[in-house]
Amino acid sequence: MSIWSRSVIVLLCGLLLLTVAIAVLNTLVPLWLTHETLPTWQIGIVGSSYYGGNLLGTLIAGLVIKRLGFNRSYYLASLLFAVGTVALGVGTGFISWSLWRFVAGVGCALLWVVVESALMCNGTVRNRGRLLAAYMIVYYLATVIGQLLVSKVSTELLQVLAWLSALIMAGVLPLVFNKVTTRAGDGEPETGRLWPMLRHRGARLGVNGCVISGIVLGSLYGLMPLYLSHQGVSDGMVGYWMALLVSAGIIGQWPAGRLADRFGRLLVLRVQVFMVILASLAMLSGAALGPALFILGCAGFTLYPVAMAWACEKVAHHELVAMNQALLLSYTVGSLAGPTMTSLLMQQYSDRVLFVMIAAVALIYLMMLLRKADHHATPVAHA
């Protein structure tokens, strides 16, 4: 059976357009604040406000999807993101931007839960790895497009907000004329309870993997542009380096998804985490920036979908929305804690603390994977 149903294609098209806008803002917001001479800790707090919004959006997503269904939840998510984006033009104050990035974060989290849950409900245990790989490829491809736009177009605040608003509106159109349904054909999905999913024994390493992935990617998204800027890299070149980082994640998605479906999540996760550690050490040495960033992106950006697929195969079909909600919550907690702690340590010690933190949390997760290896066989690998 083909995994490319109409619902899947529609969701991925809308995600592509909205993620371009998300990527542009993730890079330009810290740069705009840097030009306003805000201290590093305040820039880190603004970044964390976005992830704080992700946290709230994740907590309410299950209820919203249950009440409104996939389509109307998607419209609400897009509206919140649009409001949080347009309002940045009101002023560049620390408090106001923290507030509006929080609102945008709520909308983005709701959007991700809607898309991920709909994809999981349209998939099976045997093809969820590839569905999530396709999802992440579209997500990161849009992110690369956003980074390239940053390097090519004017980065003046009001000009950027104007075309971003039009892009967000276009991102809603694919779902206006198509109703997203599950495999059973039911447009109003059932949802389980969030907290039992977080405590699910079989999915524990998947949940932990999402936390680690949140710390790694939150730090890279929020603080890598700042790190490069402090190294004397121009705004345009920051866009190129971030595009390289995310492009590596795109290249790694499909192989990681297929290997996880065929050989099991555990082996793939071990290799990914080990590569993250090696790439972080290479960044600390200051040698071969391009190859080190490529390896870091290839491994770090593929952690989340593999960990998510692992956790989702442990629950029943009607619990998939709640499990995706729990996994995004775990990711968001990591994304919220990562930039906050790392930015404070970077200001206190050195910008290189960014890679020390990434290597440290990856090592912790690797120890978990090695210790629990015999308790987490993947059913698909043994079929």
mmCIF file of N, CA, C and O in Angstrom, residues 280-355:
data_model
loop_
_atom_site.group_PDB
_atom_site.id
_atom_site.type_symbol
_atom_site.label_atom_id
_atom_site.label_comp_id
_atom_site.label_asym_id
_atom_site.label_seq_id
_atom_site.Cartn_x
_atom_site.Cartn_y
_atom_site.Cartn_z
ATOM 1 N N SER A 280 30.720 17.272 17.756
ATOM 2 C CA SER A 280 30.869 18.321 18.761
ATOM 3 C C SER A 280 32.323 18.484 19.168
ATOM 4 O O SER A 280 32.814 19.609 19.342
ATOM 5 N N LEU A 281 33.026 17.377 19.319
ATOM 6 C CA LEU A 281 34.446 17.442 19.645
ATOM 7 C C LEU A 281 35.234 18.100 18.519
ATOM 8 O O LEU A 281 36.178 18.863 18.766
ATOM 9 N N ALA A 282 34.841 17.812 17.275
ATOM 10 C CA ALA A 282 35.506 18.443 16.138
ATOM 11 C C ALA A 282 35.260 19.952 16.123
ATOM 12 O O ALA A 282 36.165 20.737 15.806
ATOM 13 N N MET A 283 34.040 20.383 16.475
ATOM 14 C CA MET A 283 33.750 21.819 16.550
ATOM 15 C C MET A 283 34.567 22.484 17.643
ATOM 16 O O MET A 283 35.019 23.620 17.510
ATOM 17 N N LEU A 284 34.791 21.784 18.752
ATOM 18 C CA LEU A 284 35.614 22.332 19.840
ATOM 19 C C LEU A 284 37.052 22.537 19.404
ATOM 20 O O LEU A 284 37.715 23.494 19.830
ATOM 21 N N SER A 285 37.542 21.641 18.562
ATOM 22 C CA SER A 285 38.932 21.755 18.113
ATOM 23 C C SER A 285 39.121 22.917 17.143
ATOM 24 O O SER A 285 40.243 23.369 16.925
ATOM 25 N N GLY A 286 38.013 23.384 16.534
ATOM 26 C CA GLY A 286 38.099 24.510 15.607
ATOM 27 C C GLY A 286 38.583 24.149 14.224
ATOM 28 O O GLY A 286 38.786 25.030 13.381
ATOM 29 N N ALA A 287 38.786 22.865 13.951
ATOM 30 C CA ALA A 287 39.282 22.434 12.647
ATOM 31 C C ALA A 287 38.136 21.910 11.789
ATOM 32 O O ALA A 287 37.203 21.290 12.292
ATOM 33 N N ALA A 288 38.230 22.152 10.483
ATOM 34 C CA ALA A 288 37.278 21.610 9.509
ATOM 35 C C ALA A 288 35.834 21.954 9.888
ATOM 36 O O ALA A 288 35.019 21.073 10.156
ATOM 37 N N LEU A 289 35.526 23.249 9.893
ATOM 38 C CA LEU A 289 34.189 23.697 10.279
ATOM 39 C C LEU A 289 33.110 23.083 9.396
ATOM 40 O O LEU A 289 32.085 22.615 9.897
ATOM 41 N N GLY A 290 33.334 23.063 8.085
ATOM 42 C CA GLY A 290 32.323 22.531 7.176
ATOM 43 C C GLY A 290 31.994 21.069 7.419
ATOM 44 O O GLY A 290 30.829 20.718 7.644
ATOM 45 N N PRO A 291 32.990 20.157 7.398
ATOM 46 C CA PRO A 291 32.699 18.743 7.664
ATOM 47 C C PRO A 291 32.097 18.503 9.039
ATOM 48 O O PRO A 291 31.205 17.657 9.199
ATOM 49 N N ALA A 292 32.582 19.228 10.052
ATOM 50 C CA ALA A 292 32.052 19.034 11.405
ATOM 51 C C ALA A 292 30.588 19.438 11.478
ATOM 52 O O ALA A 292 29.759 18.733 12.083
ATOM 53 N N LEU A 293 30.223 20.569 10.856
ATOM 54 C CA LEU A 293 28.825 20.995 10.838
ATOM 55 C C LEU A 293 27.965 20.003 10.058
ATOM 56 O O LEU A 293 26.815 19.730 10.440
ATOM 57 N N PHE A 294 28.515 19.461 8.980
ATOM 58 C CA PHE A 294 27.757 18.498 8.181
ATOM 59 C C PHE A 294 27.436 17.246 9.002
ATOM 60 O O PHE A 294 26.300 16.770 9.010
ATOM 61 N N ILE A 295 28.425 16.706 9.695
ATOM 62 C CA ILE A 295 28.204 15.506 10.507
ATOM 63 C C ILE A 295 27.240 15.806 11.651
ATOM 64 O O ILE A 295 26.349 15.008 11.963
ATOM 65 N N LEU A 296 27.403 16.974 12.283
ATOM 66 C CA LEU A 296 26.516 17.356 13.379
ATOM 67 C C LEU A 296 25.072 17.466 12.901
ATOM 68 O O LEU A 296 24.138 17.006 13.567
ATOM 69 N N GLY A 297 24.863 18.054 11.732
ATOM 70 C CA GLY A 297 23.510 18.162 11.196
ATOM 71 C C GLY A 297 22.942 16.821 10.786
ATOM 72 O O GLY A 297 21.783 16.517 11.059
ATOM 73 N N CYS A 298 23.775 15.989 10.144
ATOM 74 C CA CYS A 298 23.312 14.686 9.660
ATOM 75 C C CYS A 298 22.852 13.800 10.812
ATOM 76 O O CYS A 298 21.844 13.103 10.713
ATOM 77 N N ALA A 299 23.592 13.829 11.915
ATOM 78 C CA ALA A 299 23.249 12.982 13.064
ATOM 79 C C ALA A 299 22.225 13.640 13.981
ATOM 80 O O ALA A 299 21.241 13.015 14.387
ATOM 81 N N GLY A 300 22.440 14.911 14.313
ATOM 82 C CA GLY A 300 21.572 15.569 15.284
ATOM 83 C C GLY A 300 20.153 15.774 14.799
ATOM 84 O O GLY A 300 19.194 15.614 15.557
ATOM 85 N N PHE A 301 19.984 16.069 13.509
ATOM 86 C CA PHE A 301 18.658 16.363 12.985
ATOM 87 C C PHE A 301 17.852 15.107 12.657
ATOM 88 O O PHE A 301 16.690 15.209 12.276
ATOM 89 N N THR A 302 18.459 13.930 12.768
ATOM 90 C CA THR A 302 17.718 12.694 12.526
ATOM 91 C C THR A 302 17.373 11.953 13.817
ATOM 92 O O THR A 302 16.721 10.909 13.771
ATOM 93 N N LEU A 303 17.788 12.475 14.956
ATOM 94 C CA LEU A 303 17.473 11.832 16.232
ATOM 95 C C LEU A 303 15.972 11.816 16.508
ATOM 96 O O LEU A 303 15.406 10.795 16.909
ATOM 97 N N TYR A 304 15.315 12.953 16.308
ATOM 98 C CA TYR A 304 13.914 13.108 16.692
ATOM 99 C C TYR A 304 12.972 12.135 15.984
ATOM 100 O O TYR A 304 12.170 11.455 16.638
ATOM 101 N N PRO A 305 13.021 12.010 14.636
ATOM 102 C CA PRO A 305 12.070 11.098 13.995
ATOM 103 C C PRO A 305 12.287 9.639 14.359
ATOM 104 O O PRO A 305 11.320 8.874 14.456
ATOM 105 N N VAL A 306 13.535 9.212 14.548
ATOM 106 C CA VAL A 306 13.783 7.817 14.909
ATOM 107 C C VAL A 306 13.281 7.538 16.319
ATOM 108 O O VAL A 306 12.634 6.515 16.588
ATOM 109 N N ALA A 307 13.555 8.444 17.250
ATOM 110 C CA ALA A 307 13.053 8.281 18.617
ATOM 111 C C ALA A 307 11.527 8.308 18.637
ATOM 112 O O ALA A 307 10.881 7.539 19.363
ATOM 113 N N MET A 308 10.916 9.157 17.826
ATOM 114 C CA MET A 308 9.457 9.250 17.769
ATOM 115 C C MET A 308 8.852 7.965 17.210
ATOM 116 O O MET A 308 7.869 7.436 17.749
ATOM 117 N N ALA A 309 9.453 7.429 16.138
ATOM 118 C CA ALA A 309 8.934 6.196 15.553
ATOM 119 C C ALA A 309 9.023 5.044 16.548
ATOM 120 O O ALA A 309 8.131 4.188 16.607
ATOM 121 N N TRP A 310 10.093 5.009 17.327
ATOM 122 C CA TRP A 310 10.258 3.980 18.343
ATOM 123 C C TRP A 310 9.116 4.029 19.360
ATOM 124 O O TRP A 310 8.495 3.025 19.704
ATOM 125 N N ALA A 311 8.843 5.230 19.874
ATOM 126 C CA ALA A 311 7.801 5.377 20.886
ATOM 127 C C ALA A 311 6.418 5.082 20.319
ATOM 128 O O ALA A 311 5.589 4.446 20.980
ATOM 129 N N CYS A 312 6.145 5.515 19.074
ATOM 130 C CA CYS A 312 4.811 5.351 18.496
ATOM 131 C C CYS A 312 4.472 3.891 18.222
ATOM 132 O O CYS A 312 3.295 3.516 18.233
ATOM 133 N N GLU A 313 5.470 3.048 17.982
ATOM 134 C CA GLU A 313 5.171 1.650 17.712
ATOM 135 C C GLU A 313 4.804 0.882 18.971
ATOM 136 O O GLU A 313 4.384 -0.266 18.903
ATOM 137 N N LYS A 314 4.945 1.530 20.144
ATOM 138 C CA LYS A 314 4.647 0.861 21.407
ATOM 139 C C LYS A 314 3.204 1.068 21.870
ATOM 140 O O LYS A 314 2.794 0.504 22.878
ATOM 141 N N VAL A 315 2.427 1.906 21.163
ATOM 142 C CA VAL A 315 1.086 2.239 21.639
ATOM 143 C C VAL A 315 0.035 1.853 20.610
ATOM 144 O O VAL A 315 0.337 1.614 19.434
ATOM 145 N N ALA A 316 -1.224 1.816 21.048
ATOM 146 C CA ALA A 316 -2.344 1.492 20.163
ATOM 147 C C ALA A 316 -2.651 2.670 19.241
ATOM 148 O O ALA A 316 -2.242 3.808 19.491
ATOM 149 N N HIS A 317 -3.416 2.384 18.181
ATOM 150 C CA HIS A 317 -3.707 3.410 17.175
ATOM 151 C C HIS A 317 -4.414 4.618 17.783
ATOM 152 O O HIS A 317 -4.105 5.767 17.443
ATOM 153 N N HIS A 318 -5.368 4.392 18.685
ATOM 154 C CA HIS A 318 -6.123 5.513 19.246
ATOM 155 C C HIS A 318 -5.292 6.339 20.223
ATOM 156 O O HIS A 318 -5.723 7.420 20.645
ATOM 157 N N GLU A 319 -4.095 5.868 20.588
ATOM 158 C CA GLU A 319 -3.227 6.615 21.497
ATOM 159 C C GLU A 319 -2.145 7.406 20.765
ATOM 160 O O GLU A 319 -1.332 8.069 21.413
ATOM 161 N N LEU A 320 -2.155 7.378 19.433
ATOM 162 C CA LEU A 320 -1.078 8.006 18.682
ATOM 163 C C LEU A 320 -1.047 9.522 18.854
ATOM 164 O O LEU A 320 0.027 10.122 18.952
ATOM 165 N N VAL A 321 -2.214 10.175 18.886
ATOM 166 C CA VAL A 321 -2.233 11.629 19.078
ATOM 167 C C VAL A 321 -1.639 11.994 20.436
ATOM 168 O O VAL A 321 -0.811 12.902 20.543
ATOM 169 N N ALA A 322 -2.034 11.264 21.476
ATOM 170 C CA ALA A 322 -1.509 11.534 22.810
ATOM 171 C C ALA A 322 -0.012 11.260 22.880
ATOM 172 O O ALA A 322 0.736 11.998 23.521
ATOM 173 N N MET A 323 0.451 10.188 22.220
ATOM 174 C CA MET A 323 1.881 9.886 22.230
ATOM 175 C C MET A 323 2.667 10.960 21.488
ATOM 176 O O MET A 323 3.725 11.401 21.943
ATOM 177 N N ASN A 324 2.155 11.413 20.327
ATOM 178 C CA ASN A 324 2.840 12.497 19.620
ATOM 179 C C ASN A 324 2.854 13.772 20.439
ATOM 180 O O ASN A 324 3.835 14.521 20.427
ATOM 181 N N GLN A 325 1.776 14.018 21.154
ATOM 182 C CA GLN A 325 1.716 15.167 22.051
ATOM 183 C C GLN A 325 2.780 15.028 23.136
ATOM 184 O O GLN A 325 3.507 15.990 23.450
ATOM 185 N N ALA A 326 2.914 13.833 23.720
ATOM 186 C CA ALA A 326 3.906 13.598 24.774
ATOM 187 C C ALA A 326 5.324 13.735 24.233
ATOM 188 O O ALA A 326 6.210 14.291 24.907
ATOM 189 N N LEU A 327 5.568 13.245 23.022
ATOM 190 C CA LEU A 327 6.906 13.321 22.449
ATOM 191 C C LEU A 327 7.286 14.755 22.125
ATOM 192 O O LEU A 327 8.430 15.181 22.358
ATOM 193 N N LEU A 328 6.346 15.524 21.575
ATOM 194 C CA LEU A 328 6.640 16.923 21.290
ATOM 195 C C LEU A 328 6.822 17.705 22.586
ATOM 196 O O LEU A 328 7.650 18.618 22.663
ATOM 197 N N LEU A 329 6.056 17.336 23.623
ATOM 198 C CA LEU A 329 6.254 17.955 24.934
ATOM 199 C C LEU A 329 7.670 17.686 25.439
ATOM 200 O O LEU A 329 8.348 18.596 25.934
ATOM 201 N N SER A 330 8.121 16.447 25.304
ATOM 202 C CA SER A 330 9.480 16.096 25.728
ATOM 203 C C SER A 330 10.516 16.884 24.926
ATOM 204 O O SER A 330 11.488 17.414 25.488
ATOM 205 N N TYR A 331 10.307 16.950 23.620
ATOM 206 C CA TYR A 331 11.215 17.724 22.768
ATOM 207 C C TYR A 331 11.241 19.195 23.184
ATOM 208 O O TYR A 331 12.293 19.832 23.237
ATOM 209 N N THR A 332 10.050 19.728 23.494
ATOM 210 C CA THR A 332 9.947 21.135 23.848
ATOM 211 C C THR A 332 10.628 21.431 25.177
ATOM 212 O O THR A 332 11.265 22.489 25.347
ATOM 213 N N VAL A 333 10.499 20.523 26.146
ATOM 214 C CA VAL A 333 11.188 20.704 27.425
ATOM 215 C C VAL A 333 12.694 20.803 27.191
ATOM 216 O O VAL A 333 13.375 21.669 27.744
ATOM 217 N N GLY A 334 13.216 19.920 26.330
ATOM 218 C CA GLY A 334 14.636 19.991 25.998
ATOM 219 C C GLY A 334 14.984 21.277 25.275
ATOM 220 O O GLY A 334 16.009 21.908 25.554
ATOM 221 N N SER A 335 14.124 21.690 24.342
ATOM 222 C CA SER A 335 14.368 22.918 23.582
ATOM 223 C C SER A 335 14.309 24.153 24.463
ATOM 224 O O SER A 335 14.986 25.154 24.202
ATOM 225 N N LEU A 336 13.483 24.096 25.496
ATOM 226 C CA LEU A 336 13.356 25.213 26.420
ATOM 227 C C LEU A 336 14.560 25.297 27.353
ATOM 228 O O LEU A 336 15.118 26.372 27.588
ATOM 229 N N ALA A 337 14.998 24.147 27.861
ATOM 230 C CA ALA A 337 16.122 24.130 28.810
ATOM 231 C C ALA A 337 17.456 24.353 28.111
ATOM 232 O O ALA A 337 18.346 25.034 28.659
ATOM 233 N N GLY A 338 17.619 23.794 26.911
ATOM 234 C CA GLY A 338 18.900 23.858 26.227
ATOM 235 C C GLY A 338 19.428 25.263 25.991
ATOM 236 O O GLY A 338 20.510 25.614 26.484
ATOM 237 N N PRO A 339 18.704 26.118 25.225
ATOM 238 C CA PRO A 339 19.225 27.472 24.976
ATOM 239 C C PRO A 339 19.368 28.303 26.244
ATOM 240 O O PRO A 339 20.285 29.126 26.340
ATOM 241 N N THR A 340 18.471 28.111 27.221
ATOM 242 C CA THR A 340 18.544 28.909 28.450
ATOM 243 C C THR A 340 19.824 28.619 29.218
ATOM 244 O O THR A 340 20.599 29.538 29.539
ATOM 245 N N MET A 341 20.075 27.349 29.504
ATOM 246 C CA MET A 341 21.276 26.988 30.257
ATOM 247 C C MET A 341 22.545 27.284 29.466
ATOM 248 O O MET A 341 23.523 27.828 30.004
ATOM 249 N N THR A 342 22.523 26.957 28.192
ATOM 250 C CA THR A 342 23.726 27.110 27.390
ATOM 251 C C THR A 342 24.086 28.575 27.185
ATOM 252 O O THR A 342 25.271 28.943 27.221
ATOM 253 N N SER A 343 23.087 29.439 26.972
ATOM 254 C CA SER A 343 23.385 30.864 26.770
ATOM 255 C C SER A 343 23.997 31.485 28.022
ATOM 256 O O SER A 343 24.916 32.315 27.932
ATOM 257 N N LEU A 344 23.499 31.088 29.201
ATOM 258 C CA LEU A 344 24.078 31.605 30.443
ATOM 259 C C LEU A 344 25.524 31.148 30.616
ATOM 260 O O LEU A 344 26.398 31.925 31.013
ATOM 261 N N LEU A 345 25.787 29.883 30.287
ATOM 262 C CA LEU A 345 27.151 29.364 30.401
ATOM 263 C C LEU A 345 28.070 29.982 29.345
ATOM 264 O O LEU A 345 29.257 30.235 29.618
ATOM 265 N N MET A 346 27.533 30.234 28.148
ATOM 266 C CA MET A 346 28.338 30.875 27.109
ATOM 267 C C MET A 346 28.753 32.267 27.523
ATOM 268 O O MET A 346 29.895 32.693 27.286
ATOM 269 N N GLN A 347 27.826 33.016 28.152
ATOM 270 C CA GLN A 347 28.170 34.365 28.588
ATOM 271 C C GLN A 347 29.168 34.338 29.733
ATOM 272 O O GLN A 347 30.054 35.196 29.813
ATOM 273 N N GLN A 348 29.060 33.338 30.612
ATOM 274 C CA GLN A 348 29.935 33.266 31.774
ATOM 275 C C GLN A 348 31.342 32.777 31.402
ATOM 276 O O GLN A 348 32.333 33.256 31.968
ATOM 277 N N TYR A 349 31.425 31.830 30.451
ATOM 278 C CA TYR A 349 32.711 31.208 30.151
ATOM 279 C C TYR A 349 33.158 31.498 28.716
ATOM 280 O O TYR A 349 33.999 32.351 28.486
ATOM 281 N N SER A 350 32.611 30.769 27.754
ATOM 282 C CA SER A 350 33.064 30.901 26.367
ATOM 283 C C SER A 350 31.968 30.412 25.430
ATOM 284 O O SER A 350 31.114 29.609 25.809
ATOM 285 N N ASP A 351 32.001 30.904 24.191
ATOM 286 C CA ASP A 351 31.034 30.449 23.192
ATOM 287 C C ASP A 351 31.171 28.956 22.901
ATOM 288 O O ASP A 351 30.217 28.310 22.464
ATOM 289 N N ARG A 352 32.342 28.382 23.140
ATOM 290 C CA ARG A 352 32.573 26.963 22.865
ATOM 291 C C ARG A 352 31.802 26.045 23.817
ATOM 292 O O ARG A 352 31.706 24.840 23.581
ATOM 293 N N VAL A 353 31.255 26.630 24.888
ATOM 294 C CA VAL A 353 30.417 25.838 25.791
ATOM 295 C C VAL A 353 29.236 25.223 25.045
ATOM 296 O O VAL A 353 28.714 24.178 25.438
ATOM 297 N N LEU A 354 28.811 25.861 23.952
ATOM 298 C CA LEU A 354 27.709 25.329 23.144
ATOM 299 C C LEU A 354 27.964 23.871 22.761
ATOM 300 O O LEU A 354 27.081 23.015 22.905
ATOM 301 N N PHE A 355 29.164 23.571 22.311
ATOM 302 C CA PHE A 355 29.470 22.217 21.837
ATOM 303 C C PHE A 355 29.796 21.273 22.994
ATOM 304 O O PHE A 355 29.593 20.070 22.877
#
